[in-house]
Amino acid sequence: MSASPVSEPVLDVQDLRVRLRTPRGPADVVNGISYTVGRGETVAVVGESGSGKSVSVLALMGLLPDGVATVSGAARLDGEDLLTMRPDRLREVRGPGIGMVFQDPMTSLNPVLTVGRQLVEGIRAHADVGKAAARERAAELLAEVGLPDPGKALDRYPHELSGGMRQRVMIAIALSSSPALLIADEATTALDVTVQAQIIELVERLQREHGTGVVWITHDLGVVAGIADRVLVMYGGRCVEDGTVDDVLEHPAHPYTRGLLGALPDLAEPRADGSVPDLATVPGTPPAPTDLPAGCVFWPRCPVRADPRCETEQPPLAVLGAGGGGLPHRAATWCTEEAR
């Protein structure tokens, strides 16, 4: 964790909303989220599948299909609004402005092109360099991300690499133009813990060296505790809690955040007989974005329900107090005190 809370934001997202046209009617997938990412800062976005995490960053990148997605709000990258950019300008920004590591490297990399060709294509798209210089730079990037024998790796196809190696290639592509902002969408999902730790260490090192802001999307709260400066908890397309990593993980205020933390295994505190207690669960399933509750989005699954307003009114994202470095700790619930 390397960010200063007063650093100038590289990304400023305000009231981002995404509505998708579906056969079942309009789906409100992202509903008014706001956050900033400072230079050298890591903001973790957490929540269950279907909470709107990936769609929110795809909207920033302009990667949602036209005619299906309606995006509103503002998302300023170094002062320029990504949501109102012309397509040609947005293509210029992808790379030196924003680099993205997608969830599945096997489906993100082109299976019929070598790793080197895919890296060289990205480098030359944003820099006036020849093929030889771009290939040399590609080899340097693969070495930087820790791929063994990078010269030979350039001539390999994605299927010839392991999952961890493919993920490193994706990180190399994302970092090939030294972006101001790196978005890592489940960058370590389905990788073994050793490779996961190596990739996290790699991103942190490159972040320190280049001052890159990072948005890290994940389900793994253990990863969040180790890398994040701030945490944004999403549920049903809404931000239900945010604050510094210490505030959110050590003093969770929203019942959903407490449910996520309660589901983490704790092998350090077995019972007196040596057995390990069962994992806590959050009952039910997330709501369909075409049929969101009228009140608190978590109300149908909430074990607390301490305030009758939750059923019919949406709790505002209210400041609970100043957290570390003066950053606010906020939660969208009326049930914080009753549930503690």
Tab-separated table of C-alpha atoms in Angstrom:
chain	number	residue	atom	x	y	z
A	1	MET	CA	0.000	0.000	0.000
A	2	SER	CA	1.724	3.122	-1.221
A	3	ALA	CA	-0.768	5.874	-1.834
A	4	SER	CA	-1.096	9.181	-0.147
A	5	PRO	CA	-4.742	10.016	0.610
A	6	VAL	CA	-4.229	13.576	-0.605
A	7	SER	CA	-2.653	12.600	-3.925
A	8	GLU	CA	-4.202	14.171	-7.006
A	9	PRO	CA	-6.759	11.749	-8.478
A	10	VAL	CA	-5.783	10.121	-11.725
A	11	LEU	CA	-9.376	8.876	-12.019
A	12	ASP	CA	-12.498	10.606	-10.686
A	13	VAL	CA	-15.771	8.689	-11.146
A	14	GLN	CA	-18.998	10.461	-10.240
A	15	ASP	CA	-22.518	8.972	-10.243
A	16	LEU	CA	-21.692	6.243	-12.774
A	17	ARG	CA	-24.813	4.437	-13.994
A	18	VAL	CA	-25.143	1.625	-16.530
A	19	ARG	CA	-28.458	0.334	-17.870
A	20	LEU	CA	-28.522	-2.664	-20.227
A	21	ARG	CA	-31.320	-3.536	-22.617
A	22	THR	CA	-32.275	-7.193	-22.099
A	23	PRO	CA	-35.116	-9.508	-23.222
A	24	ARG	CA	-36.521	-9.234	-19.688
A	25	GLY	CA	-36.523	-5.464	-19.732
A	26	PRO	CA	-34.007	-2.801	-18.680
A	27	ALA	CA	-31.340	-4.014	-16.262
A	28	ASP	CA	-29.849	-1.402	-13.934
A	29	VAL	CA	-26.439	-2.995	-13.510
A	30	VAL	CA	-24.566	-0.021	-12.020
A	31	ASN	CA	-26.490	2.504	-9.943
A	32	GLY	CA	-24.687	5.714	-9.099
A	33	ILE	CA	-21.223	4.737	-7.843
A	34	SER	CA	-18.586	7.404	-7.160
A	35	TYR	CA	-14.917	7.039	-6.235
A	36	THR	CA	-11.459	8.408	-6.973
A	37	VAL	CA	-8.085	6.758	-7.556
A	38	GLY	CA	-4.947	8.690	-6.676
A	39	ARG	CA	-1.538	8.252	-8.257
A	40	GLY	CA	0.150	5.235	-6.764
A	41	GLU	CA	-3.044	4.275	-4.944
A	42	THR	CA	-4.842	0.930	-5.005
A	43	VAL	CA	-8.625	0.930	-4.764
A	44	ALA	CA	-10.146	-2.529	-4.361
A	45	VAL	CA	-13.681	-3.148	-5.618
A	46	VAL	CA	-15.248	-6.191	-3.963
A	47	GLY	CA	-18.573	-7.987	-4.027
A	48	GLU	CA	-20.268	-11.140	-5.263
A	49	SER	CA	-20.562	-12.052	-8.930
A	50	GLY	CA	-23.317	-9.972	-10.501
A	51	SER	CA	-22.769	-6.946	-8.275
A	52	GLY	CA	-21.674	-4.768	-11.215
A	53	LYS	CA	-17.906	-4.647	-10.621
A	54	SER	CA	-16.716	-5.665	-14.100
A	55	VAL	CA	-19.463	-3.806	-15.959
A	56	SER	CA	-18.519	-0.597	-14.167
A	57	VAL	CA	-14.919	-0.682	-15.450
A	58	LEU	CA	-15.916	-1.877	-18.928
A	59	ALA	CA	-18.132	1.215	-19.084
A	60	LEU	CA	-15.110	3.402	-18.280
A	61	MET	CA	-13.146	1.755	-21.091
A	62	GLY	CA	-15.972	2.163	-23.604
A	63	LEU	CA	-16.122	-1.610	-24.088
A	64	LEU	CA	-19.858	-2.130	-23.593
A	65	PRO	CA	-21.873	-2.783	-26.788
A	66	ASP	CA	-23.540	0.188	-28.454
A	67	GLY	CA	-27.308	-0.012	-28.588
A	68	VAL	CA	-27.388	-2.307	-25.557
A	69	ALA	CA	-25.739	-0.236	-22.833
A	70	THR	CA	-26.698	3.253	-21.705
A	71	VAL	CA	-23.977	4.867	-19.618
A	72	SER	CA	-24.314	8.130	-17.689
A	73	GLY	CA	-22.379	10.083	-15.086
A	74	ALA	CA	-18.791	11.261	-15.354
A	75	ALA	CA	-15.421	9.502	-15.281
A	76	ARG	CA	-12.490	11.889	-15.609
A	77	LEU	CA	-9.058	10.486	-16.355
A	78	ASP	CA	-6.506	13.251	-15.797
A	79	GLY	CA	-9.325	15.754	-16.308
A	80	GLU	CA	-10.796	14.246	-19.509
A	81	ASP	CA	-14.221	12.631	-19.300
A	82	LEU	CA	-13.977	9.080	-20.623
A	83	LEU	CA	-17.748	8.814	-21.049
A	84	THR	CA	-17.988	11.689	-23.522
A	85	MET	CA	-14.807	11.036	-25.513
A	86	ARG	CA	-14.945	10.491	-29.243
A	87	PRO	CA	-14.181	6.852	-30.201
A	88	ASP	CA	-10.875	7.779	-31.849
A	89	ARG	CA	-9.727	9.660	-28.750
A	90	LEU	CA	-10.801	6.774	-26.511
A	91	ARG	CA	-8.674	4.390	-28.578
A	92	GLU	CA	-5.702	6.682	-27.996
A	93	VAL	CA	-6.360	6.681	-24.238
A	94	ARG	CA	-6.548	2.885	-23.978
A	95	GLY	CA	-2.919	2.002	-23.440
A	96	PRO	CA	-1.055	5.074	-22.220
A	97	GLY	CA	-4.092	6.260	-20.228
A	98	ILE	CA	-5.680	3.007	-19.041
A	99	GLY	CA	-4.301	-0.514	-19.156
A	100	MET	CA	-6.577	-3.421	-18.310
A	101	VAL	CA	-5.914	-6.983	-17.210
A	102	PHE	CA	-9.031	-8.978	-18.082
A	103	GLN	CA	-10.423	-11.886	-16.067
A	104	ASP	CA	-9.488	-14.811	-18.299
A	105	PRO	CA	-6.184	-14.519	-20.189
A	106	MET	CA	-6.965	-17.572	-22.318
A	107	THR	CA	-9.983	-15.873	-23.855
A	108	SER	CA	-8.403	-12.396	-23.852
A	109	LEU	CA	-5.328	-13.415	-25.843
A	110	ASN	CA	-5.712	-14.303	-29.520
A	111	PRO	CA	-5.038	-18.055	-29.772
A	112	VAL	CA	-3.732	-17.908	-33.370
A	113	LEU	CA	-1.193	-15.104	-32.818
A	114	THR	CA	2.084	-15.428	-30.976
A	115	VAL	CA	2.610	-13.618	-27.713
A	116	GLY	CA	5.231	-11.422	-29.376
A	117	ARG	CA	2.939	-10.328	-32.179
A	118	GLN	CA	0.208	-9.350	-29.729
A	119	LEU	CA	2.630	-7.360	-27.582
A	120	VAL	CA	4.290	-5.677	-30.570
A	121	GLU	CA	0.903	-4.690	-32.019
A	122	GLY	CA	-0.038	-2.886	-28.803
A	123	ILE	CA	3.311	-1.138	-28.497
A	124	ARG	CA	3.292	0.121	-32.081
A	125	ALA	CA	-0.326	1.266	-31.806
A	126	HIS	CA	0.713	3.917	-29.269
A	127	ALA	CA	4.339	4.668	-30.169
A	128	ASP	CA	6.152	5.524	-33.385
A	129	VAL	CA	8.662	2.666	-33.315
A	130	GLY	CA	9.760	0.039	-35.792
A	131	LYS	CA	9.098	-3.695	-35.506
A	132	ALA	CA	12.589	-4.502	-34.249
A	133	ALA	CA	12.472	-1.863	-31.510
A	134	ALA	CA	8.947	-2.900	-30.531
A	135	ARG	CA	10.001	-6.547	-30.321
A	136	GLU	CA	12.952	-5.605	-28.135
A	137	ARG	CA	10.625	-3.646	-25.869
A	138	ALA	CA	8.235	-6.620	-25.770
A	139	ALA	CA	11.038	-8.890	-24.576
A	140	GLU	CA	11.938	-6.346	-21.891
A	141	LEU	CA	8.322	-6.293	-20.704
A	142	LEU	CA	8.159	-10.083	-20.475
A	143	ALA	CA	11.379	-10.071	-18.476
A	144	GLU	CA	9.966	-7.342	-16.260
A	145	VAL	CA	6.882	-9.417	-15.445
A	146	GLY	CA	9.084	-12.393	-14.602
A	147	LEU	CA	8.549	-14.677	-17.605
A	148	PRO	CA	11.503	-17.075	-18.001
A	149	ASP	CA	13.430	-16.872	-21.280
A	150	PRO	CA	11.424	-13.916	-22.648
A	151	GLY	CA	13.062	-14.101	-26.086
A	152	LYS	CA	11.651	-17.563	-26.705
A	153	ALA	CA	8.345	-16.685	-25.039
A	154	LEU	CA	7.738	-14.067	-27.738
A	155	ASP	CA	7.417	-16.837	-30.337
A	156	ARG	CA	5.069	-18.989	-28.292
A	157	TYR	CA	1.313	-19.187	-28.639
A	158	PRO	CA	-0.969	-18.657	-25.612
A	159	HIS	CA	-1.827	-22.379	-25.318
A	160	GLU	CA	1.864	-23.164	-24.848
A	161	LEU	CA	1.984	-21.134	-21.624
A	162	SER	CA	0.642	-21.918	-18.166
A	163	GLY	CA	-2.192	-19.915	-16.642
A	164	GLY	CA	0.213	-17.861	-14.552
A	165	MET	CA	2.410	-17.142	-17.564
A	166	ARG	CA	-0.579	-16.056	-19.649
A	167	GLN	CA	-1.655	-13.748	-16.852
A	168	ARG	CA	1.838	-12.245	-16.806
A	169	VAL	CA	1.582	-11.694	-20.557
A	170	MET	CA	-1.713	-9.873	-20.031
A	171	ILE	CA	-0.082	-7.672	-17.390
A	172	ALA	CA	2.801	-6.977	-19.774
A	173	ILE	CA	0.346	-5.928	-22.506
A	174	ALA	CA	-1.544	-3.723	-20.038
A	175	LEU	CA	1.688	-2.063	-18.917
A	176	SER	CA	3.285	-1.814	-22.362
A	177	SER	CA	2.408	1.865	-22.723
A	178	SER	CA	3.091	2.825	-19.070
A	179	PRO	CA	-0.560	3.618	-18.277
A	180	ALA	CA	-1.561	6.181	-15.704
A	181	LEU	CA	-4.257	3.759	-14.469
A	182	LEU	CA	-4.207	-0.041	-14.329
A	183	ILE	CA	-7.470	-1.989	-13.993
A	184	ALA	CA	-6.999	-5.561	-12.801
A	185	ASP	CA	-10.242	-7.521	-13.128
A	186	GLU	CA	-9.916	-10.744	-11.126
A	187	ALA	CA	-6.265	-10.857	-12.171
A	188	THR	CA	-5.440	-13.715	-9.794
A	189	THR	CA	-8.638	-15.772	-9.972
A	190	ALA	CA	-8.127	-19.534	-10.494
A	191	LEU	CA	-4.368	-19.258	-10.008
A	192	ASP	CA	-2.551	-21.179	-7.316
A	193	VAL	CA	-1.514	-19.179	-4.266
A	194	THR	CA	2.182	-19.102	-5.212
A	195	VAL	CA	1.541	-17.599	-8.636
A	196	GLN	CA	-1.084	-15.307	-7.094
A	197	ALA	CA	1.468	-13.930	-4.634
A	198	GLN	CA	4.016	-13.416	-7.434
A	199	ILE	CA	1.543	-11.460	-9.573
A	200	ILE	CA	0.455	-9.291	-6.639
A	201	GLU	CA	4.082	-8.551	-5.813
A	202	LEU	CA	4.754	-7.730	-9.468
A	203	VAL	CA	1.859	-5.247	-9.701
A	204	GLU	CA	2.887	-3.589	-6.436
A	205	ARG	CA	6.483	-3.223	-7.620
A	206	LEU	CA	5.516	-1.775	-10.977
A	207	GLN	CA	3.053	0.517	-9.214
A	208	ARG	CA	5.767	1.845	-6.921
A	209	GLU	CA	8.176	2.366	-9.802
A	210	HIS	CA	5.726	4.069	-12.167
A	211	GLY	CA	3.243	5.709	-9.763
A	212	THR	CA	0.350	3.969	-11.469
A	213	GLY	CA	-3.113	4.115	-9.925
A	214	VAL	CA	-4.729	0.680	-9.620
A	215	VAL	CA	-8.339	-0.484	-9.534
A	216	TRP	CA	-8.259	-4.093	-8.300
A	217	ILE	CA	-11.498	-6.058	-8.743
A	218	THR	CA	-11.668	-9.239	-6.704
A	219	HIS	CA	-13.713	-11.613	-4.564
A	220	ASP	CA	-10.727	-12.350	-2.350
A	221	LEU	CA	-10.778	-10.228	0.786
A	222	GLY	CA	-7.467	-11.741	1.826
A	223	VAL	CA	-5.858	-10.167	-1.241
A	224	VAL	CA	-7.617	-6.887	-0.490
A	225	ALA	CA	-6.170	-6.763	3.019
A	226	GLY	CA	-2.660	-7.062	1.637
A	227	ILE	CA	-2.687	-4.690	-1.329
A	228	ALA	CA	-5.456	-2.087	-1.046
A	229	ASP	CA	-5.398	1.460	0.268
A	230	ARG	CA	-9.160	1.856	0.008
A	231	VAL	CA	-12.078	-0.528	-0.477
A	232	LEU	CA	-15.385	-0.084	-2.284
A	233	VAL	CA	-17.986	-2.772	-1.529
A	234	MET	CA	-20.582	-3.267	-4.282
A	235	TYR	CA	-23.894	-5.077	-4.128
A	236	GLY	CA	-26.760	-4.962	-6.592
A	237	GLY	CA	-24.960	-2.342	-8.672
A	238	ARG	CA	-24.608	0.039	-5.730
A	239	CYS	CA	-21.785	0.993	-3.422
A	240	VAL	CA	-22.959	-0.144	0.016
A	241	GLU	CA	-19.755	0.744	1.893
A	242	ASP	CA	-16.396	2.362	1.245
A	243	GLY	CA	-13.437	3.681	3.174
A	244	THR	CA	-9.839	2.876	3.972
A	245	VAL	CA	-8.923	-0.793	4.012
A	246	ASP	CA	-8.524	-0.675	7.805
A	247	ASP	CA	-11.936	0.937	8.353
A	248	VAL	CA	-13.852	-1.415	6.074
A	249	LEU	CA	-12.154	-4.661	7.092
A	250	GLU	CA	-11.709	-3.954	10.796
A	251	HIS	CA	-14.889	-1.934	11.441
A	252	PRO	CA	-17.429	-3.074	8.820
A	253	ALA	CA	-20.688	-1.148	9.120
A	254	HIS	CA	-22.958	-2.654	6.453
A	255	PRO	CA	-24.536	-6.080	7.121
A	256	TYR	CA	-23.396	-7.241	3.669
A	257	THR	CA	-19.771	-6.327	4.361
A	258	ARG	CA	-19.953	-8.165	7.668
A	259	GLY	CA	-21.414	-11.163	5.847
A	260	LEU	CA	-18.529	-11.234	3.376
A	261	LEU	CA	-15.976	-11.013	6.161
A	262	GLY	CA	-17.801	-13.636	8.206
A	263	ALA	CA	-17.542	-16.087	5.311
A	264	LEU	CA	-13.728	-16.015	5.434
A	265	PRO	CA	-12.234	-19.171	6.942
A	266	ASP	CA	-10.380	-18.640	10.213
A	267	LEU	CA	-8.150	-21.618	10.877
A	268	ALA	CA	-6.286	-19.793	13.623
A	269	GLU	CA	-9.102	-20.164	16.168
A	270	PRO	CA	-10.318	-23.792	16.333
A	271	ARG	CA	-12.750	-24.988	18.960
A	272	ALA	CA	-11.524	-26.414	22.256
A	273	ASP	CA	-11.776	-29.931	20.820
A	274	GLY	CA	-9.584	-28.931	17.881
A	275	SER	CA	-12.373	-28.850	15.293
A	276	VAL	CA	-12.867	-25.892	12.975
A	277	PRO	CA	-16.240	-24.069	12.998
A	278	ASP	CA	-18.373	-24.130	9.863
A	279	LEU	CA	-18.075	-21.183	7.502
A	280	ALA	CA	-20.682	-18.484	7.875
A	281	THR	CA	-22.812	-17.863	4.794
A	282	VAL	CA	-24.910	-15.045	3.411
A	283	PRO	CA	-28.312	-16.670	2.744
A	284	GLY	CA	-30.086	-16.204	-0.571
A	285	THR	CA	-28.791	-14.878	-3.881
A	286	PRO	CA	-28.140	-11.394	-5.271
A	287	PRO	CA	-31.158	-9.686	-6.865
A	288	ALA	CA	-31.666	-9.661	-10.614
A	289	PRO	CA	-30.736	-6.230	-12.035
A	290	THR	CA	-34.109	-6.212	-13.827
A	291	ASP	CA	-35.951	-6.516	-10.498
A	292	LEU	CA	-34.098	-4.613	-7.795
A	293	PRO	CA	-35.790	-4.102	-4.395
A	294	ALA	CA	-37.557	-0.808	-3.802
A	295	GLY	CA	-35.605	-0.154	-0.609
A	296	CYS	CA	-32.195	-1.301	0.569
A	297	VAL	CA	-30.785	-3.519	-2.148
A	298	PHE	CA	-29.632	-6.034	0.495
A	299	TRP	CA	-32.949	-6.125	2.410
A	300	PRO	CA	-34.232	-9.496	1.044
A	301	ARG	CA	-31.085	-11.257	2.363
A	302	CYS	CA	-30.322	-9.090	5.376
A	303	PRO	CA	-30.148	-10.913	8.734
A	304	VAL	CA	-30.605	-7.647	10.643
A	305	ARG	CA	-33.570	-5.678	9.237
A	306	ALA	CA	-33.360	-3.371	12.215
A	307	ASP	CA	-35.056	-0.408	10.548
A	308	PRO	CA	-38.469	-0.681	8.839
A	309	ARG	CA	-37.469	1.975	6.307
A	310	CYS	CA	-35.041	-0.492	4.696
A	311	GLU	CA	-37.899	-2.332	2.960
A	312	THR	CA	-39.231	0.682	1.059
A	313	GLU	CA	-36.492	3.340	1.088
A	314	GLN	CA	-32.917	3.294	-0.169
A	315	PRO	CA	-30.513	4.213	2.634
A	316	PRO	CA	-28.132	6.997	1.549
A	317	LEU	CA	-24.386	6.432	1.508
A	318	ALA	CA	-23.744	8.310	4.756
A	319	VAL	CA	-20.449	9.268	6.365
A	320	LEU	CA	-19.892	7.365	9.596
A	321	GLY	CA	-16.728	9.218	10.527
A	322	ALA	CA	-13.276	10.206	9.385
A	323	GLY	CA	-11.009	7.223	8.868
A	324	GLY	CA	-7.296	6.913	8.307
A	325	GLY	CA	-5.707	10.014	6.820
A	326	GLY	CA	-8.998	11.875	7.140
A	327	LEU	CA	-10.706	9.800	4.439
A	328	PRO	CA	-14.405	9.216	5.203
A	329	HIS	CA	-15.832	5.827	6.093
A	330	ARG	CA	-19.276	5.553	4.485
A	331	ALA	CA	-22.047	2.975	4.489
A	332	ALA	CA	-25.516	2.806	2.905
A	333	THR	CA	-27.456	1.364	5.826
A	334	TRP	CA	-29.546	2.349	8.812
A	335	CYS	CA	-28.637	-0.864	10.641
A	336	THR	CA	-25.025	-0.213	11.688
A	337	GLU	CA	-25.445	0.297	15.403
A	338	GLU	CA	-28.196	-2.269	15.916
A	339	ALA	CA	-26.156	-4.984	14.239
A	340	ARG	CA	-22.992	-4.536	16.271
